Short mmCIF file of C-alpha atoms in Angstrom, two decimals:
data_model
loop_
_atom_site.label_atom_id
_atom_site.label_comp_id
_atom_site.label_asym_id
_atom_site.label_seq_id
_atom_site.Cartn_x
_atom_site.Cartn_y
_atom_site.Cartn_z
CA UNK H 1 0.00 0.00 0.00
CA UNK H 2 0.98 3.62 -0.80
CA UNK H 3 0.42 6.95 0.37
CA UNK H 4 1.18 10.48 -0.90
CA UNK H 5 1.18 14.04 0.68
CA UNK H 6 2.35 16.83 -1.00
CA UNK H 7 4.62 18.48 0.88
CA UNK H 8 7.71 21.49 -0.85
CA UNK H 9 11.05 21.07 0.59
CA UNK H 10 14.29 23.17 0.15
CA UNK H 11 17.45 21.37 0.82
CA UNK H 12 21.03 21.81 0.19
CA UNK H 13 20.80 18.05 -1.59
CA UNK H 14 21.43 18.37 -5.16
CA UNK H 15 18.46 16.10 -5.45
CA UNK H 16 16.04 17.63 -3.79
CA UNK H 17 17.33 21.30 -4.69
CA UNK H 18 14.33 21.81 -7.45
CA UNK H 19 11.36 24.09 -8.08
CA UNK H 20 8.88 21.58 -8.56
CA UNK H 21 6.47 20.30 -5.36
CA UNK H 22 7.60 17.51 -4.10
CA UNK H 23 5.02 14.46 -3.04
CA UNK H 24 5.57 12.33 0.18
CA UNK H 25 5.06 8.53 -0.95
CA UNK H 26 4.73 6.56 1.91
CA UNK H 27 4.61 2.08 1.56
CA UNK H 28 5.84 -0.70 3.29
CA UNK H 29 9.17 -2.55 2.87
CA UNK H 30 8.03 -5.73 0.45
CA UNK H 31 11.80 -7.09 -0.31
CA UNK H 32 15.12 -7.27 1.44
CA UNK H 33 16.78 -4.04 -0.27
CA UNK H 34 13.87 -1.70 1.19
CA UNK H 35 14.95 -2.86 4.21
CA UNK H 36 18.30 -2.53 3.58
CA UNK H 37 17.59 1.18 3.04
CA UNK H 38 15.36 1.43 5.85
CA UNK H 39 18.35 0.10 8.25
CA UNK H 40 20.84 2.12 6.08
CA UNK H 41 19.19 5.50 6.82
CA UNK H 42 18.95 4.01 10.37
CA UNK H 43 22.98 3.97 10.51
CA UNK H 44 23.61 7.51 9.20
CA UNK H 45 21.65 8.64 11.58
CA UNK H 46 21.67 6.72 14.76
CA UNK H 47 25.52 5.79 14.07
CA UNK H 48 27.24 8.75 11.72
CA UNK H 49 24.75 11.74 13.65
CA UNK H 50 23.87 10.45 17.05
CA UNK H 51 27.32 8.54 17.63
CA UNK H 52 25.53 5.17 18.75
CA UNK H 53 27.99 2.32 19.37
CA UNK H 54 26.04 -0.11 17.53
CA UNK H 55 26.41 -3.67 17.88
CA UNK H 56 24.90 -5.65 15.04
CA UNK H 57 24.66 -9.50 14.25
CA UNK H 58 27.65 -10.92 13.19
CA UNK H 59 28.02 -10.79 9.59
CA UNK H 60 26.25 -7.40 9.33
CA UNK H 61 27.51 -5.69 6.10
CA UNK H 62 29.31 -2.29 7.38
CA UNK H 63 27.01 0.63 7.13
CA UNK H 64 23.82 -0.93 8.71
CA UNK H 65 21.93 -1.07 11.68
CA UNK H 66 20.44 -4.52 12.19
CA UNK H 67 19.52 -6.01 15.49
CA UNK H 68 17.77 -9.24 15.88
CA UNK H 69 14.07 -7.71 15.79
CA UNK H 70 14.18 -6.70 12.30
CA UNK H 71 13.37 -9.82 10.37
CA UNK H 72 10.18 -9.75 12.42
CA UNK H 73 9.23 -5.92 12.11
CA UNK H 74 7.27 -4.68 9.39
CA UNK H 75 9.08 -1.36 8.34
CA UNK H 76 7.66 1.97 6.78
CA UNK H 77 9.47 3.81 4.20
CA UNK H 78 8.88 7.13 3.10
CA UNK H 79 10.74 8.60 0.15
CA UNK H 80 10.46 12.27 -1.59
CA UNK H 81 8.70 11.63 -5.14
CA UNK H 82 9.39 14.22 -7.97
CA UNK H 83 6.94 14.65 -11.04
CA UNK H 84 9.66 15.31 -13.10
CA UNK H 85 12.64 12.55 -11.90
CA UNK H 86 10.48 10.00 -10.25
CA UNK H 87 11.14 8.79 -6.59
CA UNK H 88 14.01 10.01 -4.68
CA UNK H 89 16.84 8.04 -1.60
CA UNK H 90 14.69 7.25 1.74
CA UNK H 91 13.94 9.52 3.47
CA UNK H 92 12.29 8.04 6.78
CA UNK H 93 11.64 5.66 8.40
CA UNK H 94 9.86 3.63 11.04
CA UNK H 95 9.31 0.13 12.38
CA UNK H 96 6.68 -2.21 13.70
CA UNK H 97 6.12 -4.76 15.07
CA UNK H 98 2.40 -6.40 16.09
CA UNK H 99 1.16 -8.86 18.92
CA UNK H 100 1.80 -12.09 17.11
CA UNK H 101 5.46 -11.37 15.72
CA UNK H 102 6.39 -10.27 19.12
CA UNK H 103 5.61 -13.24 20.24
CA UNK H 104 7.72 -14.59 17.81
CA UNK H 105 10.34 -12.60 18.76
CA UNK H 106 10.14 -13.31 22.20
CA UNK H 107 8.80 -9.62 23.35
CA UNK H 108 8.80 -6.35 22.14
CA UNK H 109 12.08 -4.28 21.90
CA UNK H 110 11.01 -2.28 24.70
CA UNK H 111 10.65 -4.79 26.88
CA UNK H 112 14.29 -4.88 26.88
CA UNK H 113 14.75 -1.58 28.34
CA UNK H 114 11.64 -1.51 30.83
CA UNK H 115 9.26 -4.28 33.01
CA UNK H 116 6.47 -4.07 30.98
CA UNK H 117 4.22 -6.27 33.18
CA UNK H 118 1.78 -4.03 33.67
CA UNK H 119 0.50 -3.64 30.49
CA UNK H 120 0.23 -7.60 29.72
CA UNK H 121 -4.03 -6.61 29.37
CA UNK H 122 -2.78 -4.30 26.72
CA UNK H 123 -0.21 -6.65 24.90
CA UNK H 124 -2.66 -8.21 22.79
CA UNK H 125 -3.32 -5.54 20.71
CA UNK H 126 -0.48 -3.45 20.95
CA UNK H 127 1.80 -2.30 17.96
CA UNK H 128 5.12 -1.36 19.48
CA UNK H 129 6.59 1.57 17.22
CA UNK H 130 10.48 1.78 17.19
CA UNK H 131 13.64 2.82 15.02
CA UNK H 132 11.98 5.78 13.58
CA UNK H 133 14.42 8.09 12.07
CA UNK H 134 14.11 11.39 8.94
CA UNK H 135 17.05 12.30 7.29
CA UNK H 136 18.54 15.40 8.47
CA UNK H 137 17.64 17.31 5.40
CA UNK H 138 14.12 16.84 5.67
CA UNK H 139 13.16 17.20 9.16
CA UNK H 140 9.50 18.72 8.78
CA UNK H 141 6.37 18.33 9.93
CA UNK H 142 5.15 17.06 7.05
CA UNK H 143 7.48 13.76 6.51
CA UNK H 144 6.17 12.69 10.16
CA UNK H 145 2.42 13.35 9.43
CA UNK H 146 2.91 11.24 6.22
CA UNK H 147 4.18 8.70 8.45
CA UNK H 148 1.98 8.42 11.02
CA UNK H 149 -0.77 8.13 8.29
CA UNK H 150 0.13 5.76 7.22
CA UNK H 151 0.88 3.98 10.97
CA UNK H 152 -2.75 5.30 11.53
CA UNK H 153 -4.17 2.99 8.63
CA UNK H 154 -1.87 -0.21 9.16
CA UNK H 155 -3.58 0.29 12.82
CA UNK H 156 -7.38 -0.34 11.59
CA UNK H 157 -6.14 -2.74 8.78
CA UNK H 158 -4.53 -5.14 11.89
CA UNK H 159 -7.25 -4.27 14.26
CA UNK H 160 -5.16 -2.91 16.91
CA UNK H 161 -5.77 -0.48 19.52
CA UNK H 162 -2.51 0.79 21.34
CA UNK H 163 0.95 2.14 20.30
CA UNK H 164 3.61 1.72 22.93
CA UNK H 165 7.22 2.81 22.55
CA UNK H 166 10.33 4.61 23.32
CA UNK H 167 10.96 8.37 22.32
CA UNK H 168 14.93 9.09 22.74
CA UNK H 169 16.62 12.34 24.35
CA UNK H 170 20.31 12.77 23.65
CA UNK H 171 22.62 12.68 26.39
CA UNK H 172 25.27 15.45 25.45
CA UNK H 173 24.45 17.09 28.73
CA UNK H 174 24.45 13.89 30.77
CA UNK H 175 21.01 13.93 30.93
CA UNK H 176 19.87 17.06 32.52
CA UNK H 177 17.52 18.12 30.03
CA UNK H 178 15.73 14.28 29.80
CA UNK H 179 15.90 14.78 33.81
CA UNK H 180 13.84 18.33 33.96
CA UNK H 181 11.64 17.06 31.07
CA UNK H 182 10.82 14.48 33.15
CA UNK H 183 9.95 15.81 35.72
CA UNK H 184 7.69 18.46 33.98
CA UNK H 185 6.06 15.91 31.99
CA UNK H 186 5.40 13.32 34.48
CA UNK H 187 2.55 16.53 36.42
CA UNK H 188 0.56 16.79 33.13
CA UNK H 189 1.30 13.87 30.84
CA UNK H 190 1.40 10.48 33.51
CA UNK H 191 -0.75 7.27 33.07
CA UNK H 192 -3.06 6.25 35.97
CA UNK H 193 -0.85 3.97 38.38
CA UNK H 194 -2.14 0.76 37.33
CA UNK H 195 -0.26 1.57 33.47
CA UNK H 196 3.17 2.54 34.73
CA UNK H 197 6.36 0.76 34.12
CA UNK H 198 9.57 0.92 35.11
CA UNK H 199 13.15 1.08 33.51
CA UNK H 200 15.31 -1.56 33.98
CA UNK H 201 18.68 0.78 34.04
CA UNK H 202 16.92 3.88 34.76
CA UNK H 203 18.50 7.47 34.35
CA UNK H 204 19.89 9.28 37.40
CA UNK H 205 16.83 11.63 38.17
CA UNK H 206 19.27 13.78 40.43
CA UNK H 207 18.20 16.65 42.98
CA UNK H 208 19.59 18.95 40.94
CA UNK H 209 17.00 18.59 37.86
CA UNK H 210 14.21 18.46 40.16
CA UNK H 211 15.43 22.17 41.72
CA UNK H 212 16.26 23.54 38.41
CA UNK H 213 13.32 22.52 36.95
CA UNK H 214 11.03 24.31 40.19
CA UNK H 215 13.25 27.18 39.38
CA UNK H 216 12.07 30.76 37.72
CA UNK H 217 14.32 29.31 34.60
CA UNK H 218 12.58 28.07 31.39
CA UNK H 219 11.31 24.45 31.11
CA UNK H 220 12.97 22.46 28.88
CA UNK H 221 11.14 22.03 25.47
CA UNK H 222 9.99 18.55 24.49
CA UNK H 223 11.75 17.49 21.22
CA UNK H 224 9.32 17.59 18.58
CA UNK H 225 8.44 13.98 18.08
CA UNK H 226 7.74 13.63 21.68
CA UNK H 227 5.73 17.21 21.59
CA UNK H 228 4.23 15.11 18.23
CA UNK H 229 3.04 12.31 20.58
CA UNK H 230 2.01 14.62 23.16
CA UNK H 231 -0.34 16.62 21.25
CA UNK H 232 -1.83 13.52 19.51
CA UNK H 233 -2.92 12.19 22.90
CA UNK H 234 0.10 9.88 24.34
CA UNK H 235 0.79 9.83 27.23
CA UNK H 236 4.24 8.66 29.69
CA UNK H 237 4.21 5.39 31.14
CA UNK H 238 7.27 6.29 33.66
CA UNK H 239 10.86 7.36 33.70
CA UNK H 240 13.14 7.16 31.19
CA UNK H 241 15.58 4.44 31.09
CA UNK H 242 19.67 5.02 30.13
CA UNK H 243 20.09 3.52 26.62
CA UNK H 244 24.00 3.48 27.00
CA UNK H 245 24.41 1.95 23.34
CA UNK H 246 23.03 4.88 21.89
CA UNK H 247 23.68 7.73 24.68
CA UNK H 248 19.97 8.82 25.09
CA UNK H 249 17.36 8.35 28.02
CA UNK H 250 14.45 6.86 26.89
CA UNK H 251 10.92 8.02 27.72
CA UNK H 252 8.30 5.24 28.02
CA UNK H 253 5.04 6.00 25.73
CA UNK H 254 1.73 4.95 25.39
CA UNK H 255 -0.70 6.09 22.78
CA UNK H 256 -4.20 4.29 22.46
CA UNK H 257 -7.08 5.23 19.88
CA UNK H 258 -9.46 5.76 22.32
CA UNK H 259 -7.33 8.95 23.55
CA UNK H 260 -5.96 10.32 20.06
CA UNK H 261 -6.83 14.12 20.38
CA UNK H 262 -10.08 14.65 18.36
CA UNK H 263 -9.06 16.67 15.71
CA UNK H 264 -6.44 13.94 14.97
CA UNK H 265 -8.58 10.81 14.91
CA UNK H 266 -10.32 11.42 11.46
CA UNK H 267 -6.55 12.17 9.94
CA UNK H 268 -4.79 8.99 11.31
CA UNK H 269 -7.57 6.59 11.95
CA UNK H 270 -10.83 7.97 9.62
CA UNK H 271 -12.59 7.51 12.91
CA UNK H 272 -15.54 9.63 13.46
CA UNK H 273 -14.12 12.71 16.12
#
């Protein structure tokens, strides 16, 4: 299945560097080199930009980030399509992976970085989201609304109800900003009790966040995929974890249909507001 948004973008790529409107054509990996570019985009970015010591399987061809979840995720590609020159390189990407390949894989991804017990009444039909990643020259609002279209479609298609996973903050300031974010977000934006999970290496939540962040100085602002989730209706399912492979703290999220913000629903879902 395909999608398409139109969407104008102006970029320092040679490729993209064109007067024409650009269209967003979102589909789903259907042979081993779309993955291949999915988990190549992955490495420039996680690897080459974020400086994540990645550890794939052995064998991996250089350049790559696999890990052993892939061959049972289904992964969403979205490239830049010109009217003139046809489809351009990936440009984003994202990852699933439903109930029953879980299972296959013996658990979700996330459940490696938290104790996800609590949400076993959930598991059943819950899509875990993961590896989502836009190349740095096209970092708009409009690549991640195409998307999470099309993550809002594959969602009725499968009959599923809940989207849990992890949204990353970088660590360059040893984790003083994920901290204070935290501890904002955790007043306005916490599930009820019975939801919450906890990290299995958690990230130092010092004193000193907590004071800085009750200070007169400015609240940290949520990255914008998290701000993304946020406004759609997710909500935190507890601290963040330490994800020392890739040097970010990892906030917990959970995002069910029932609570997608109104105006949203029709968009991502075609469910009546």
């Amino acid at each position: 299945m395909q999608t398409e948004t139109l969407a104008r973008h102006t970029s320092s790529h040679h490729w993209a560097a064109n007067t024409h409107a650009l269209r967003l054509q979102t589909h789903w990996a259907d042979c081993e080199d779309d993955v291949r570019d999915a988990q190549r985009l992955r490495y420039r970015v996680f690897a080459q930009e974020m400086g994540a010591r990645l550890t794939p399987p052995h064998g991996t061809p250089p350049g790559l980030d696999v890990d052993r979840f892939d061959p049972f995720c289904d992964h969403l590609l979205v490239r830049a399509v010109d009217p003139v020159h046809g489809p351009g390189p990936l440009i984003g990407t994202y990852r699933v992976l439903t109930p029953e390949a879980a299972r296959r894989a013996g658990g979700f991804y996330t459940d490696t970085e938290f104790d996800l017990a609590p949400l076993a009444p959930l598991r059943g039909r819950a899509l875990e989201l993961g590896r989502s990643c836009v190349d740095a020259d096209w970092r708009s609002g409009s690549v991640i609304m195409a998307l999470w279209t099309a993550l809002g479609q594959y969602m009725v298609e499968h009959r599923l109800d809940t989207m849990i996973g992890c949204a990353s903050i970088g660590m360059d300031d040893h984790g003083l900003t994920a901290a204070r974010l935290w501890h904002r977000l955790c007043r306005t934006h916490l599930v009820e009790r019975r939801w919450r999970v906890e990290p299995r290496v958690a990230l130092p939540l010092d004193t000193d966040a907590q004071a800085d962040d009750d200070s007169d100085t400015a609240p940290p602002a949520a990255p914008p995929l998290i701000k993304g989730y946020l406004r759609c209706g997710a909500r935190l399912l507890g601290p963040p974890a330490l994800d020392l492979a890739f040097n970010t703290a990892d906030l917990p999220l959970m995002l069910r249909v029932d609570d997608v913000a109104p105006r949203y629903r029709q968009h991502f879902f075609g469910a009546p507001a």
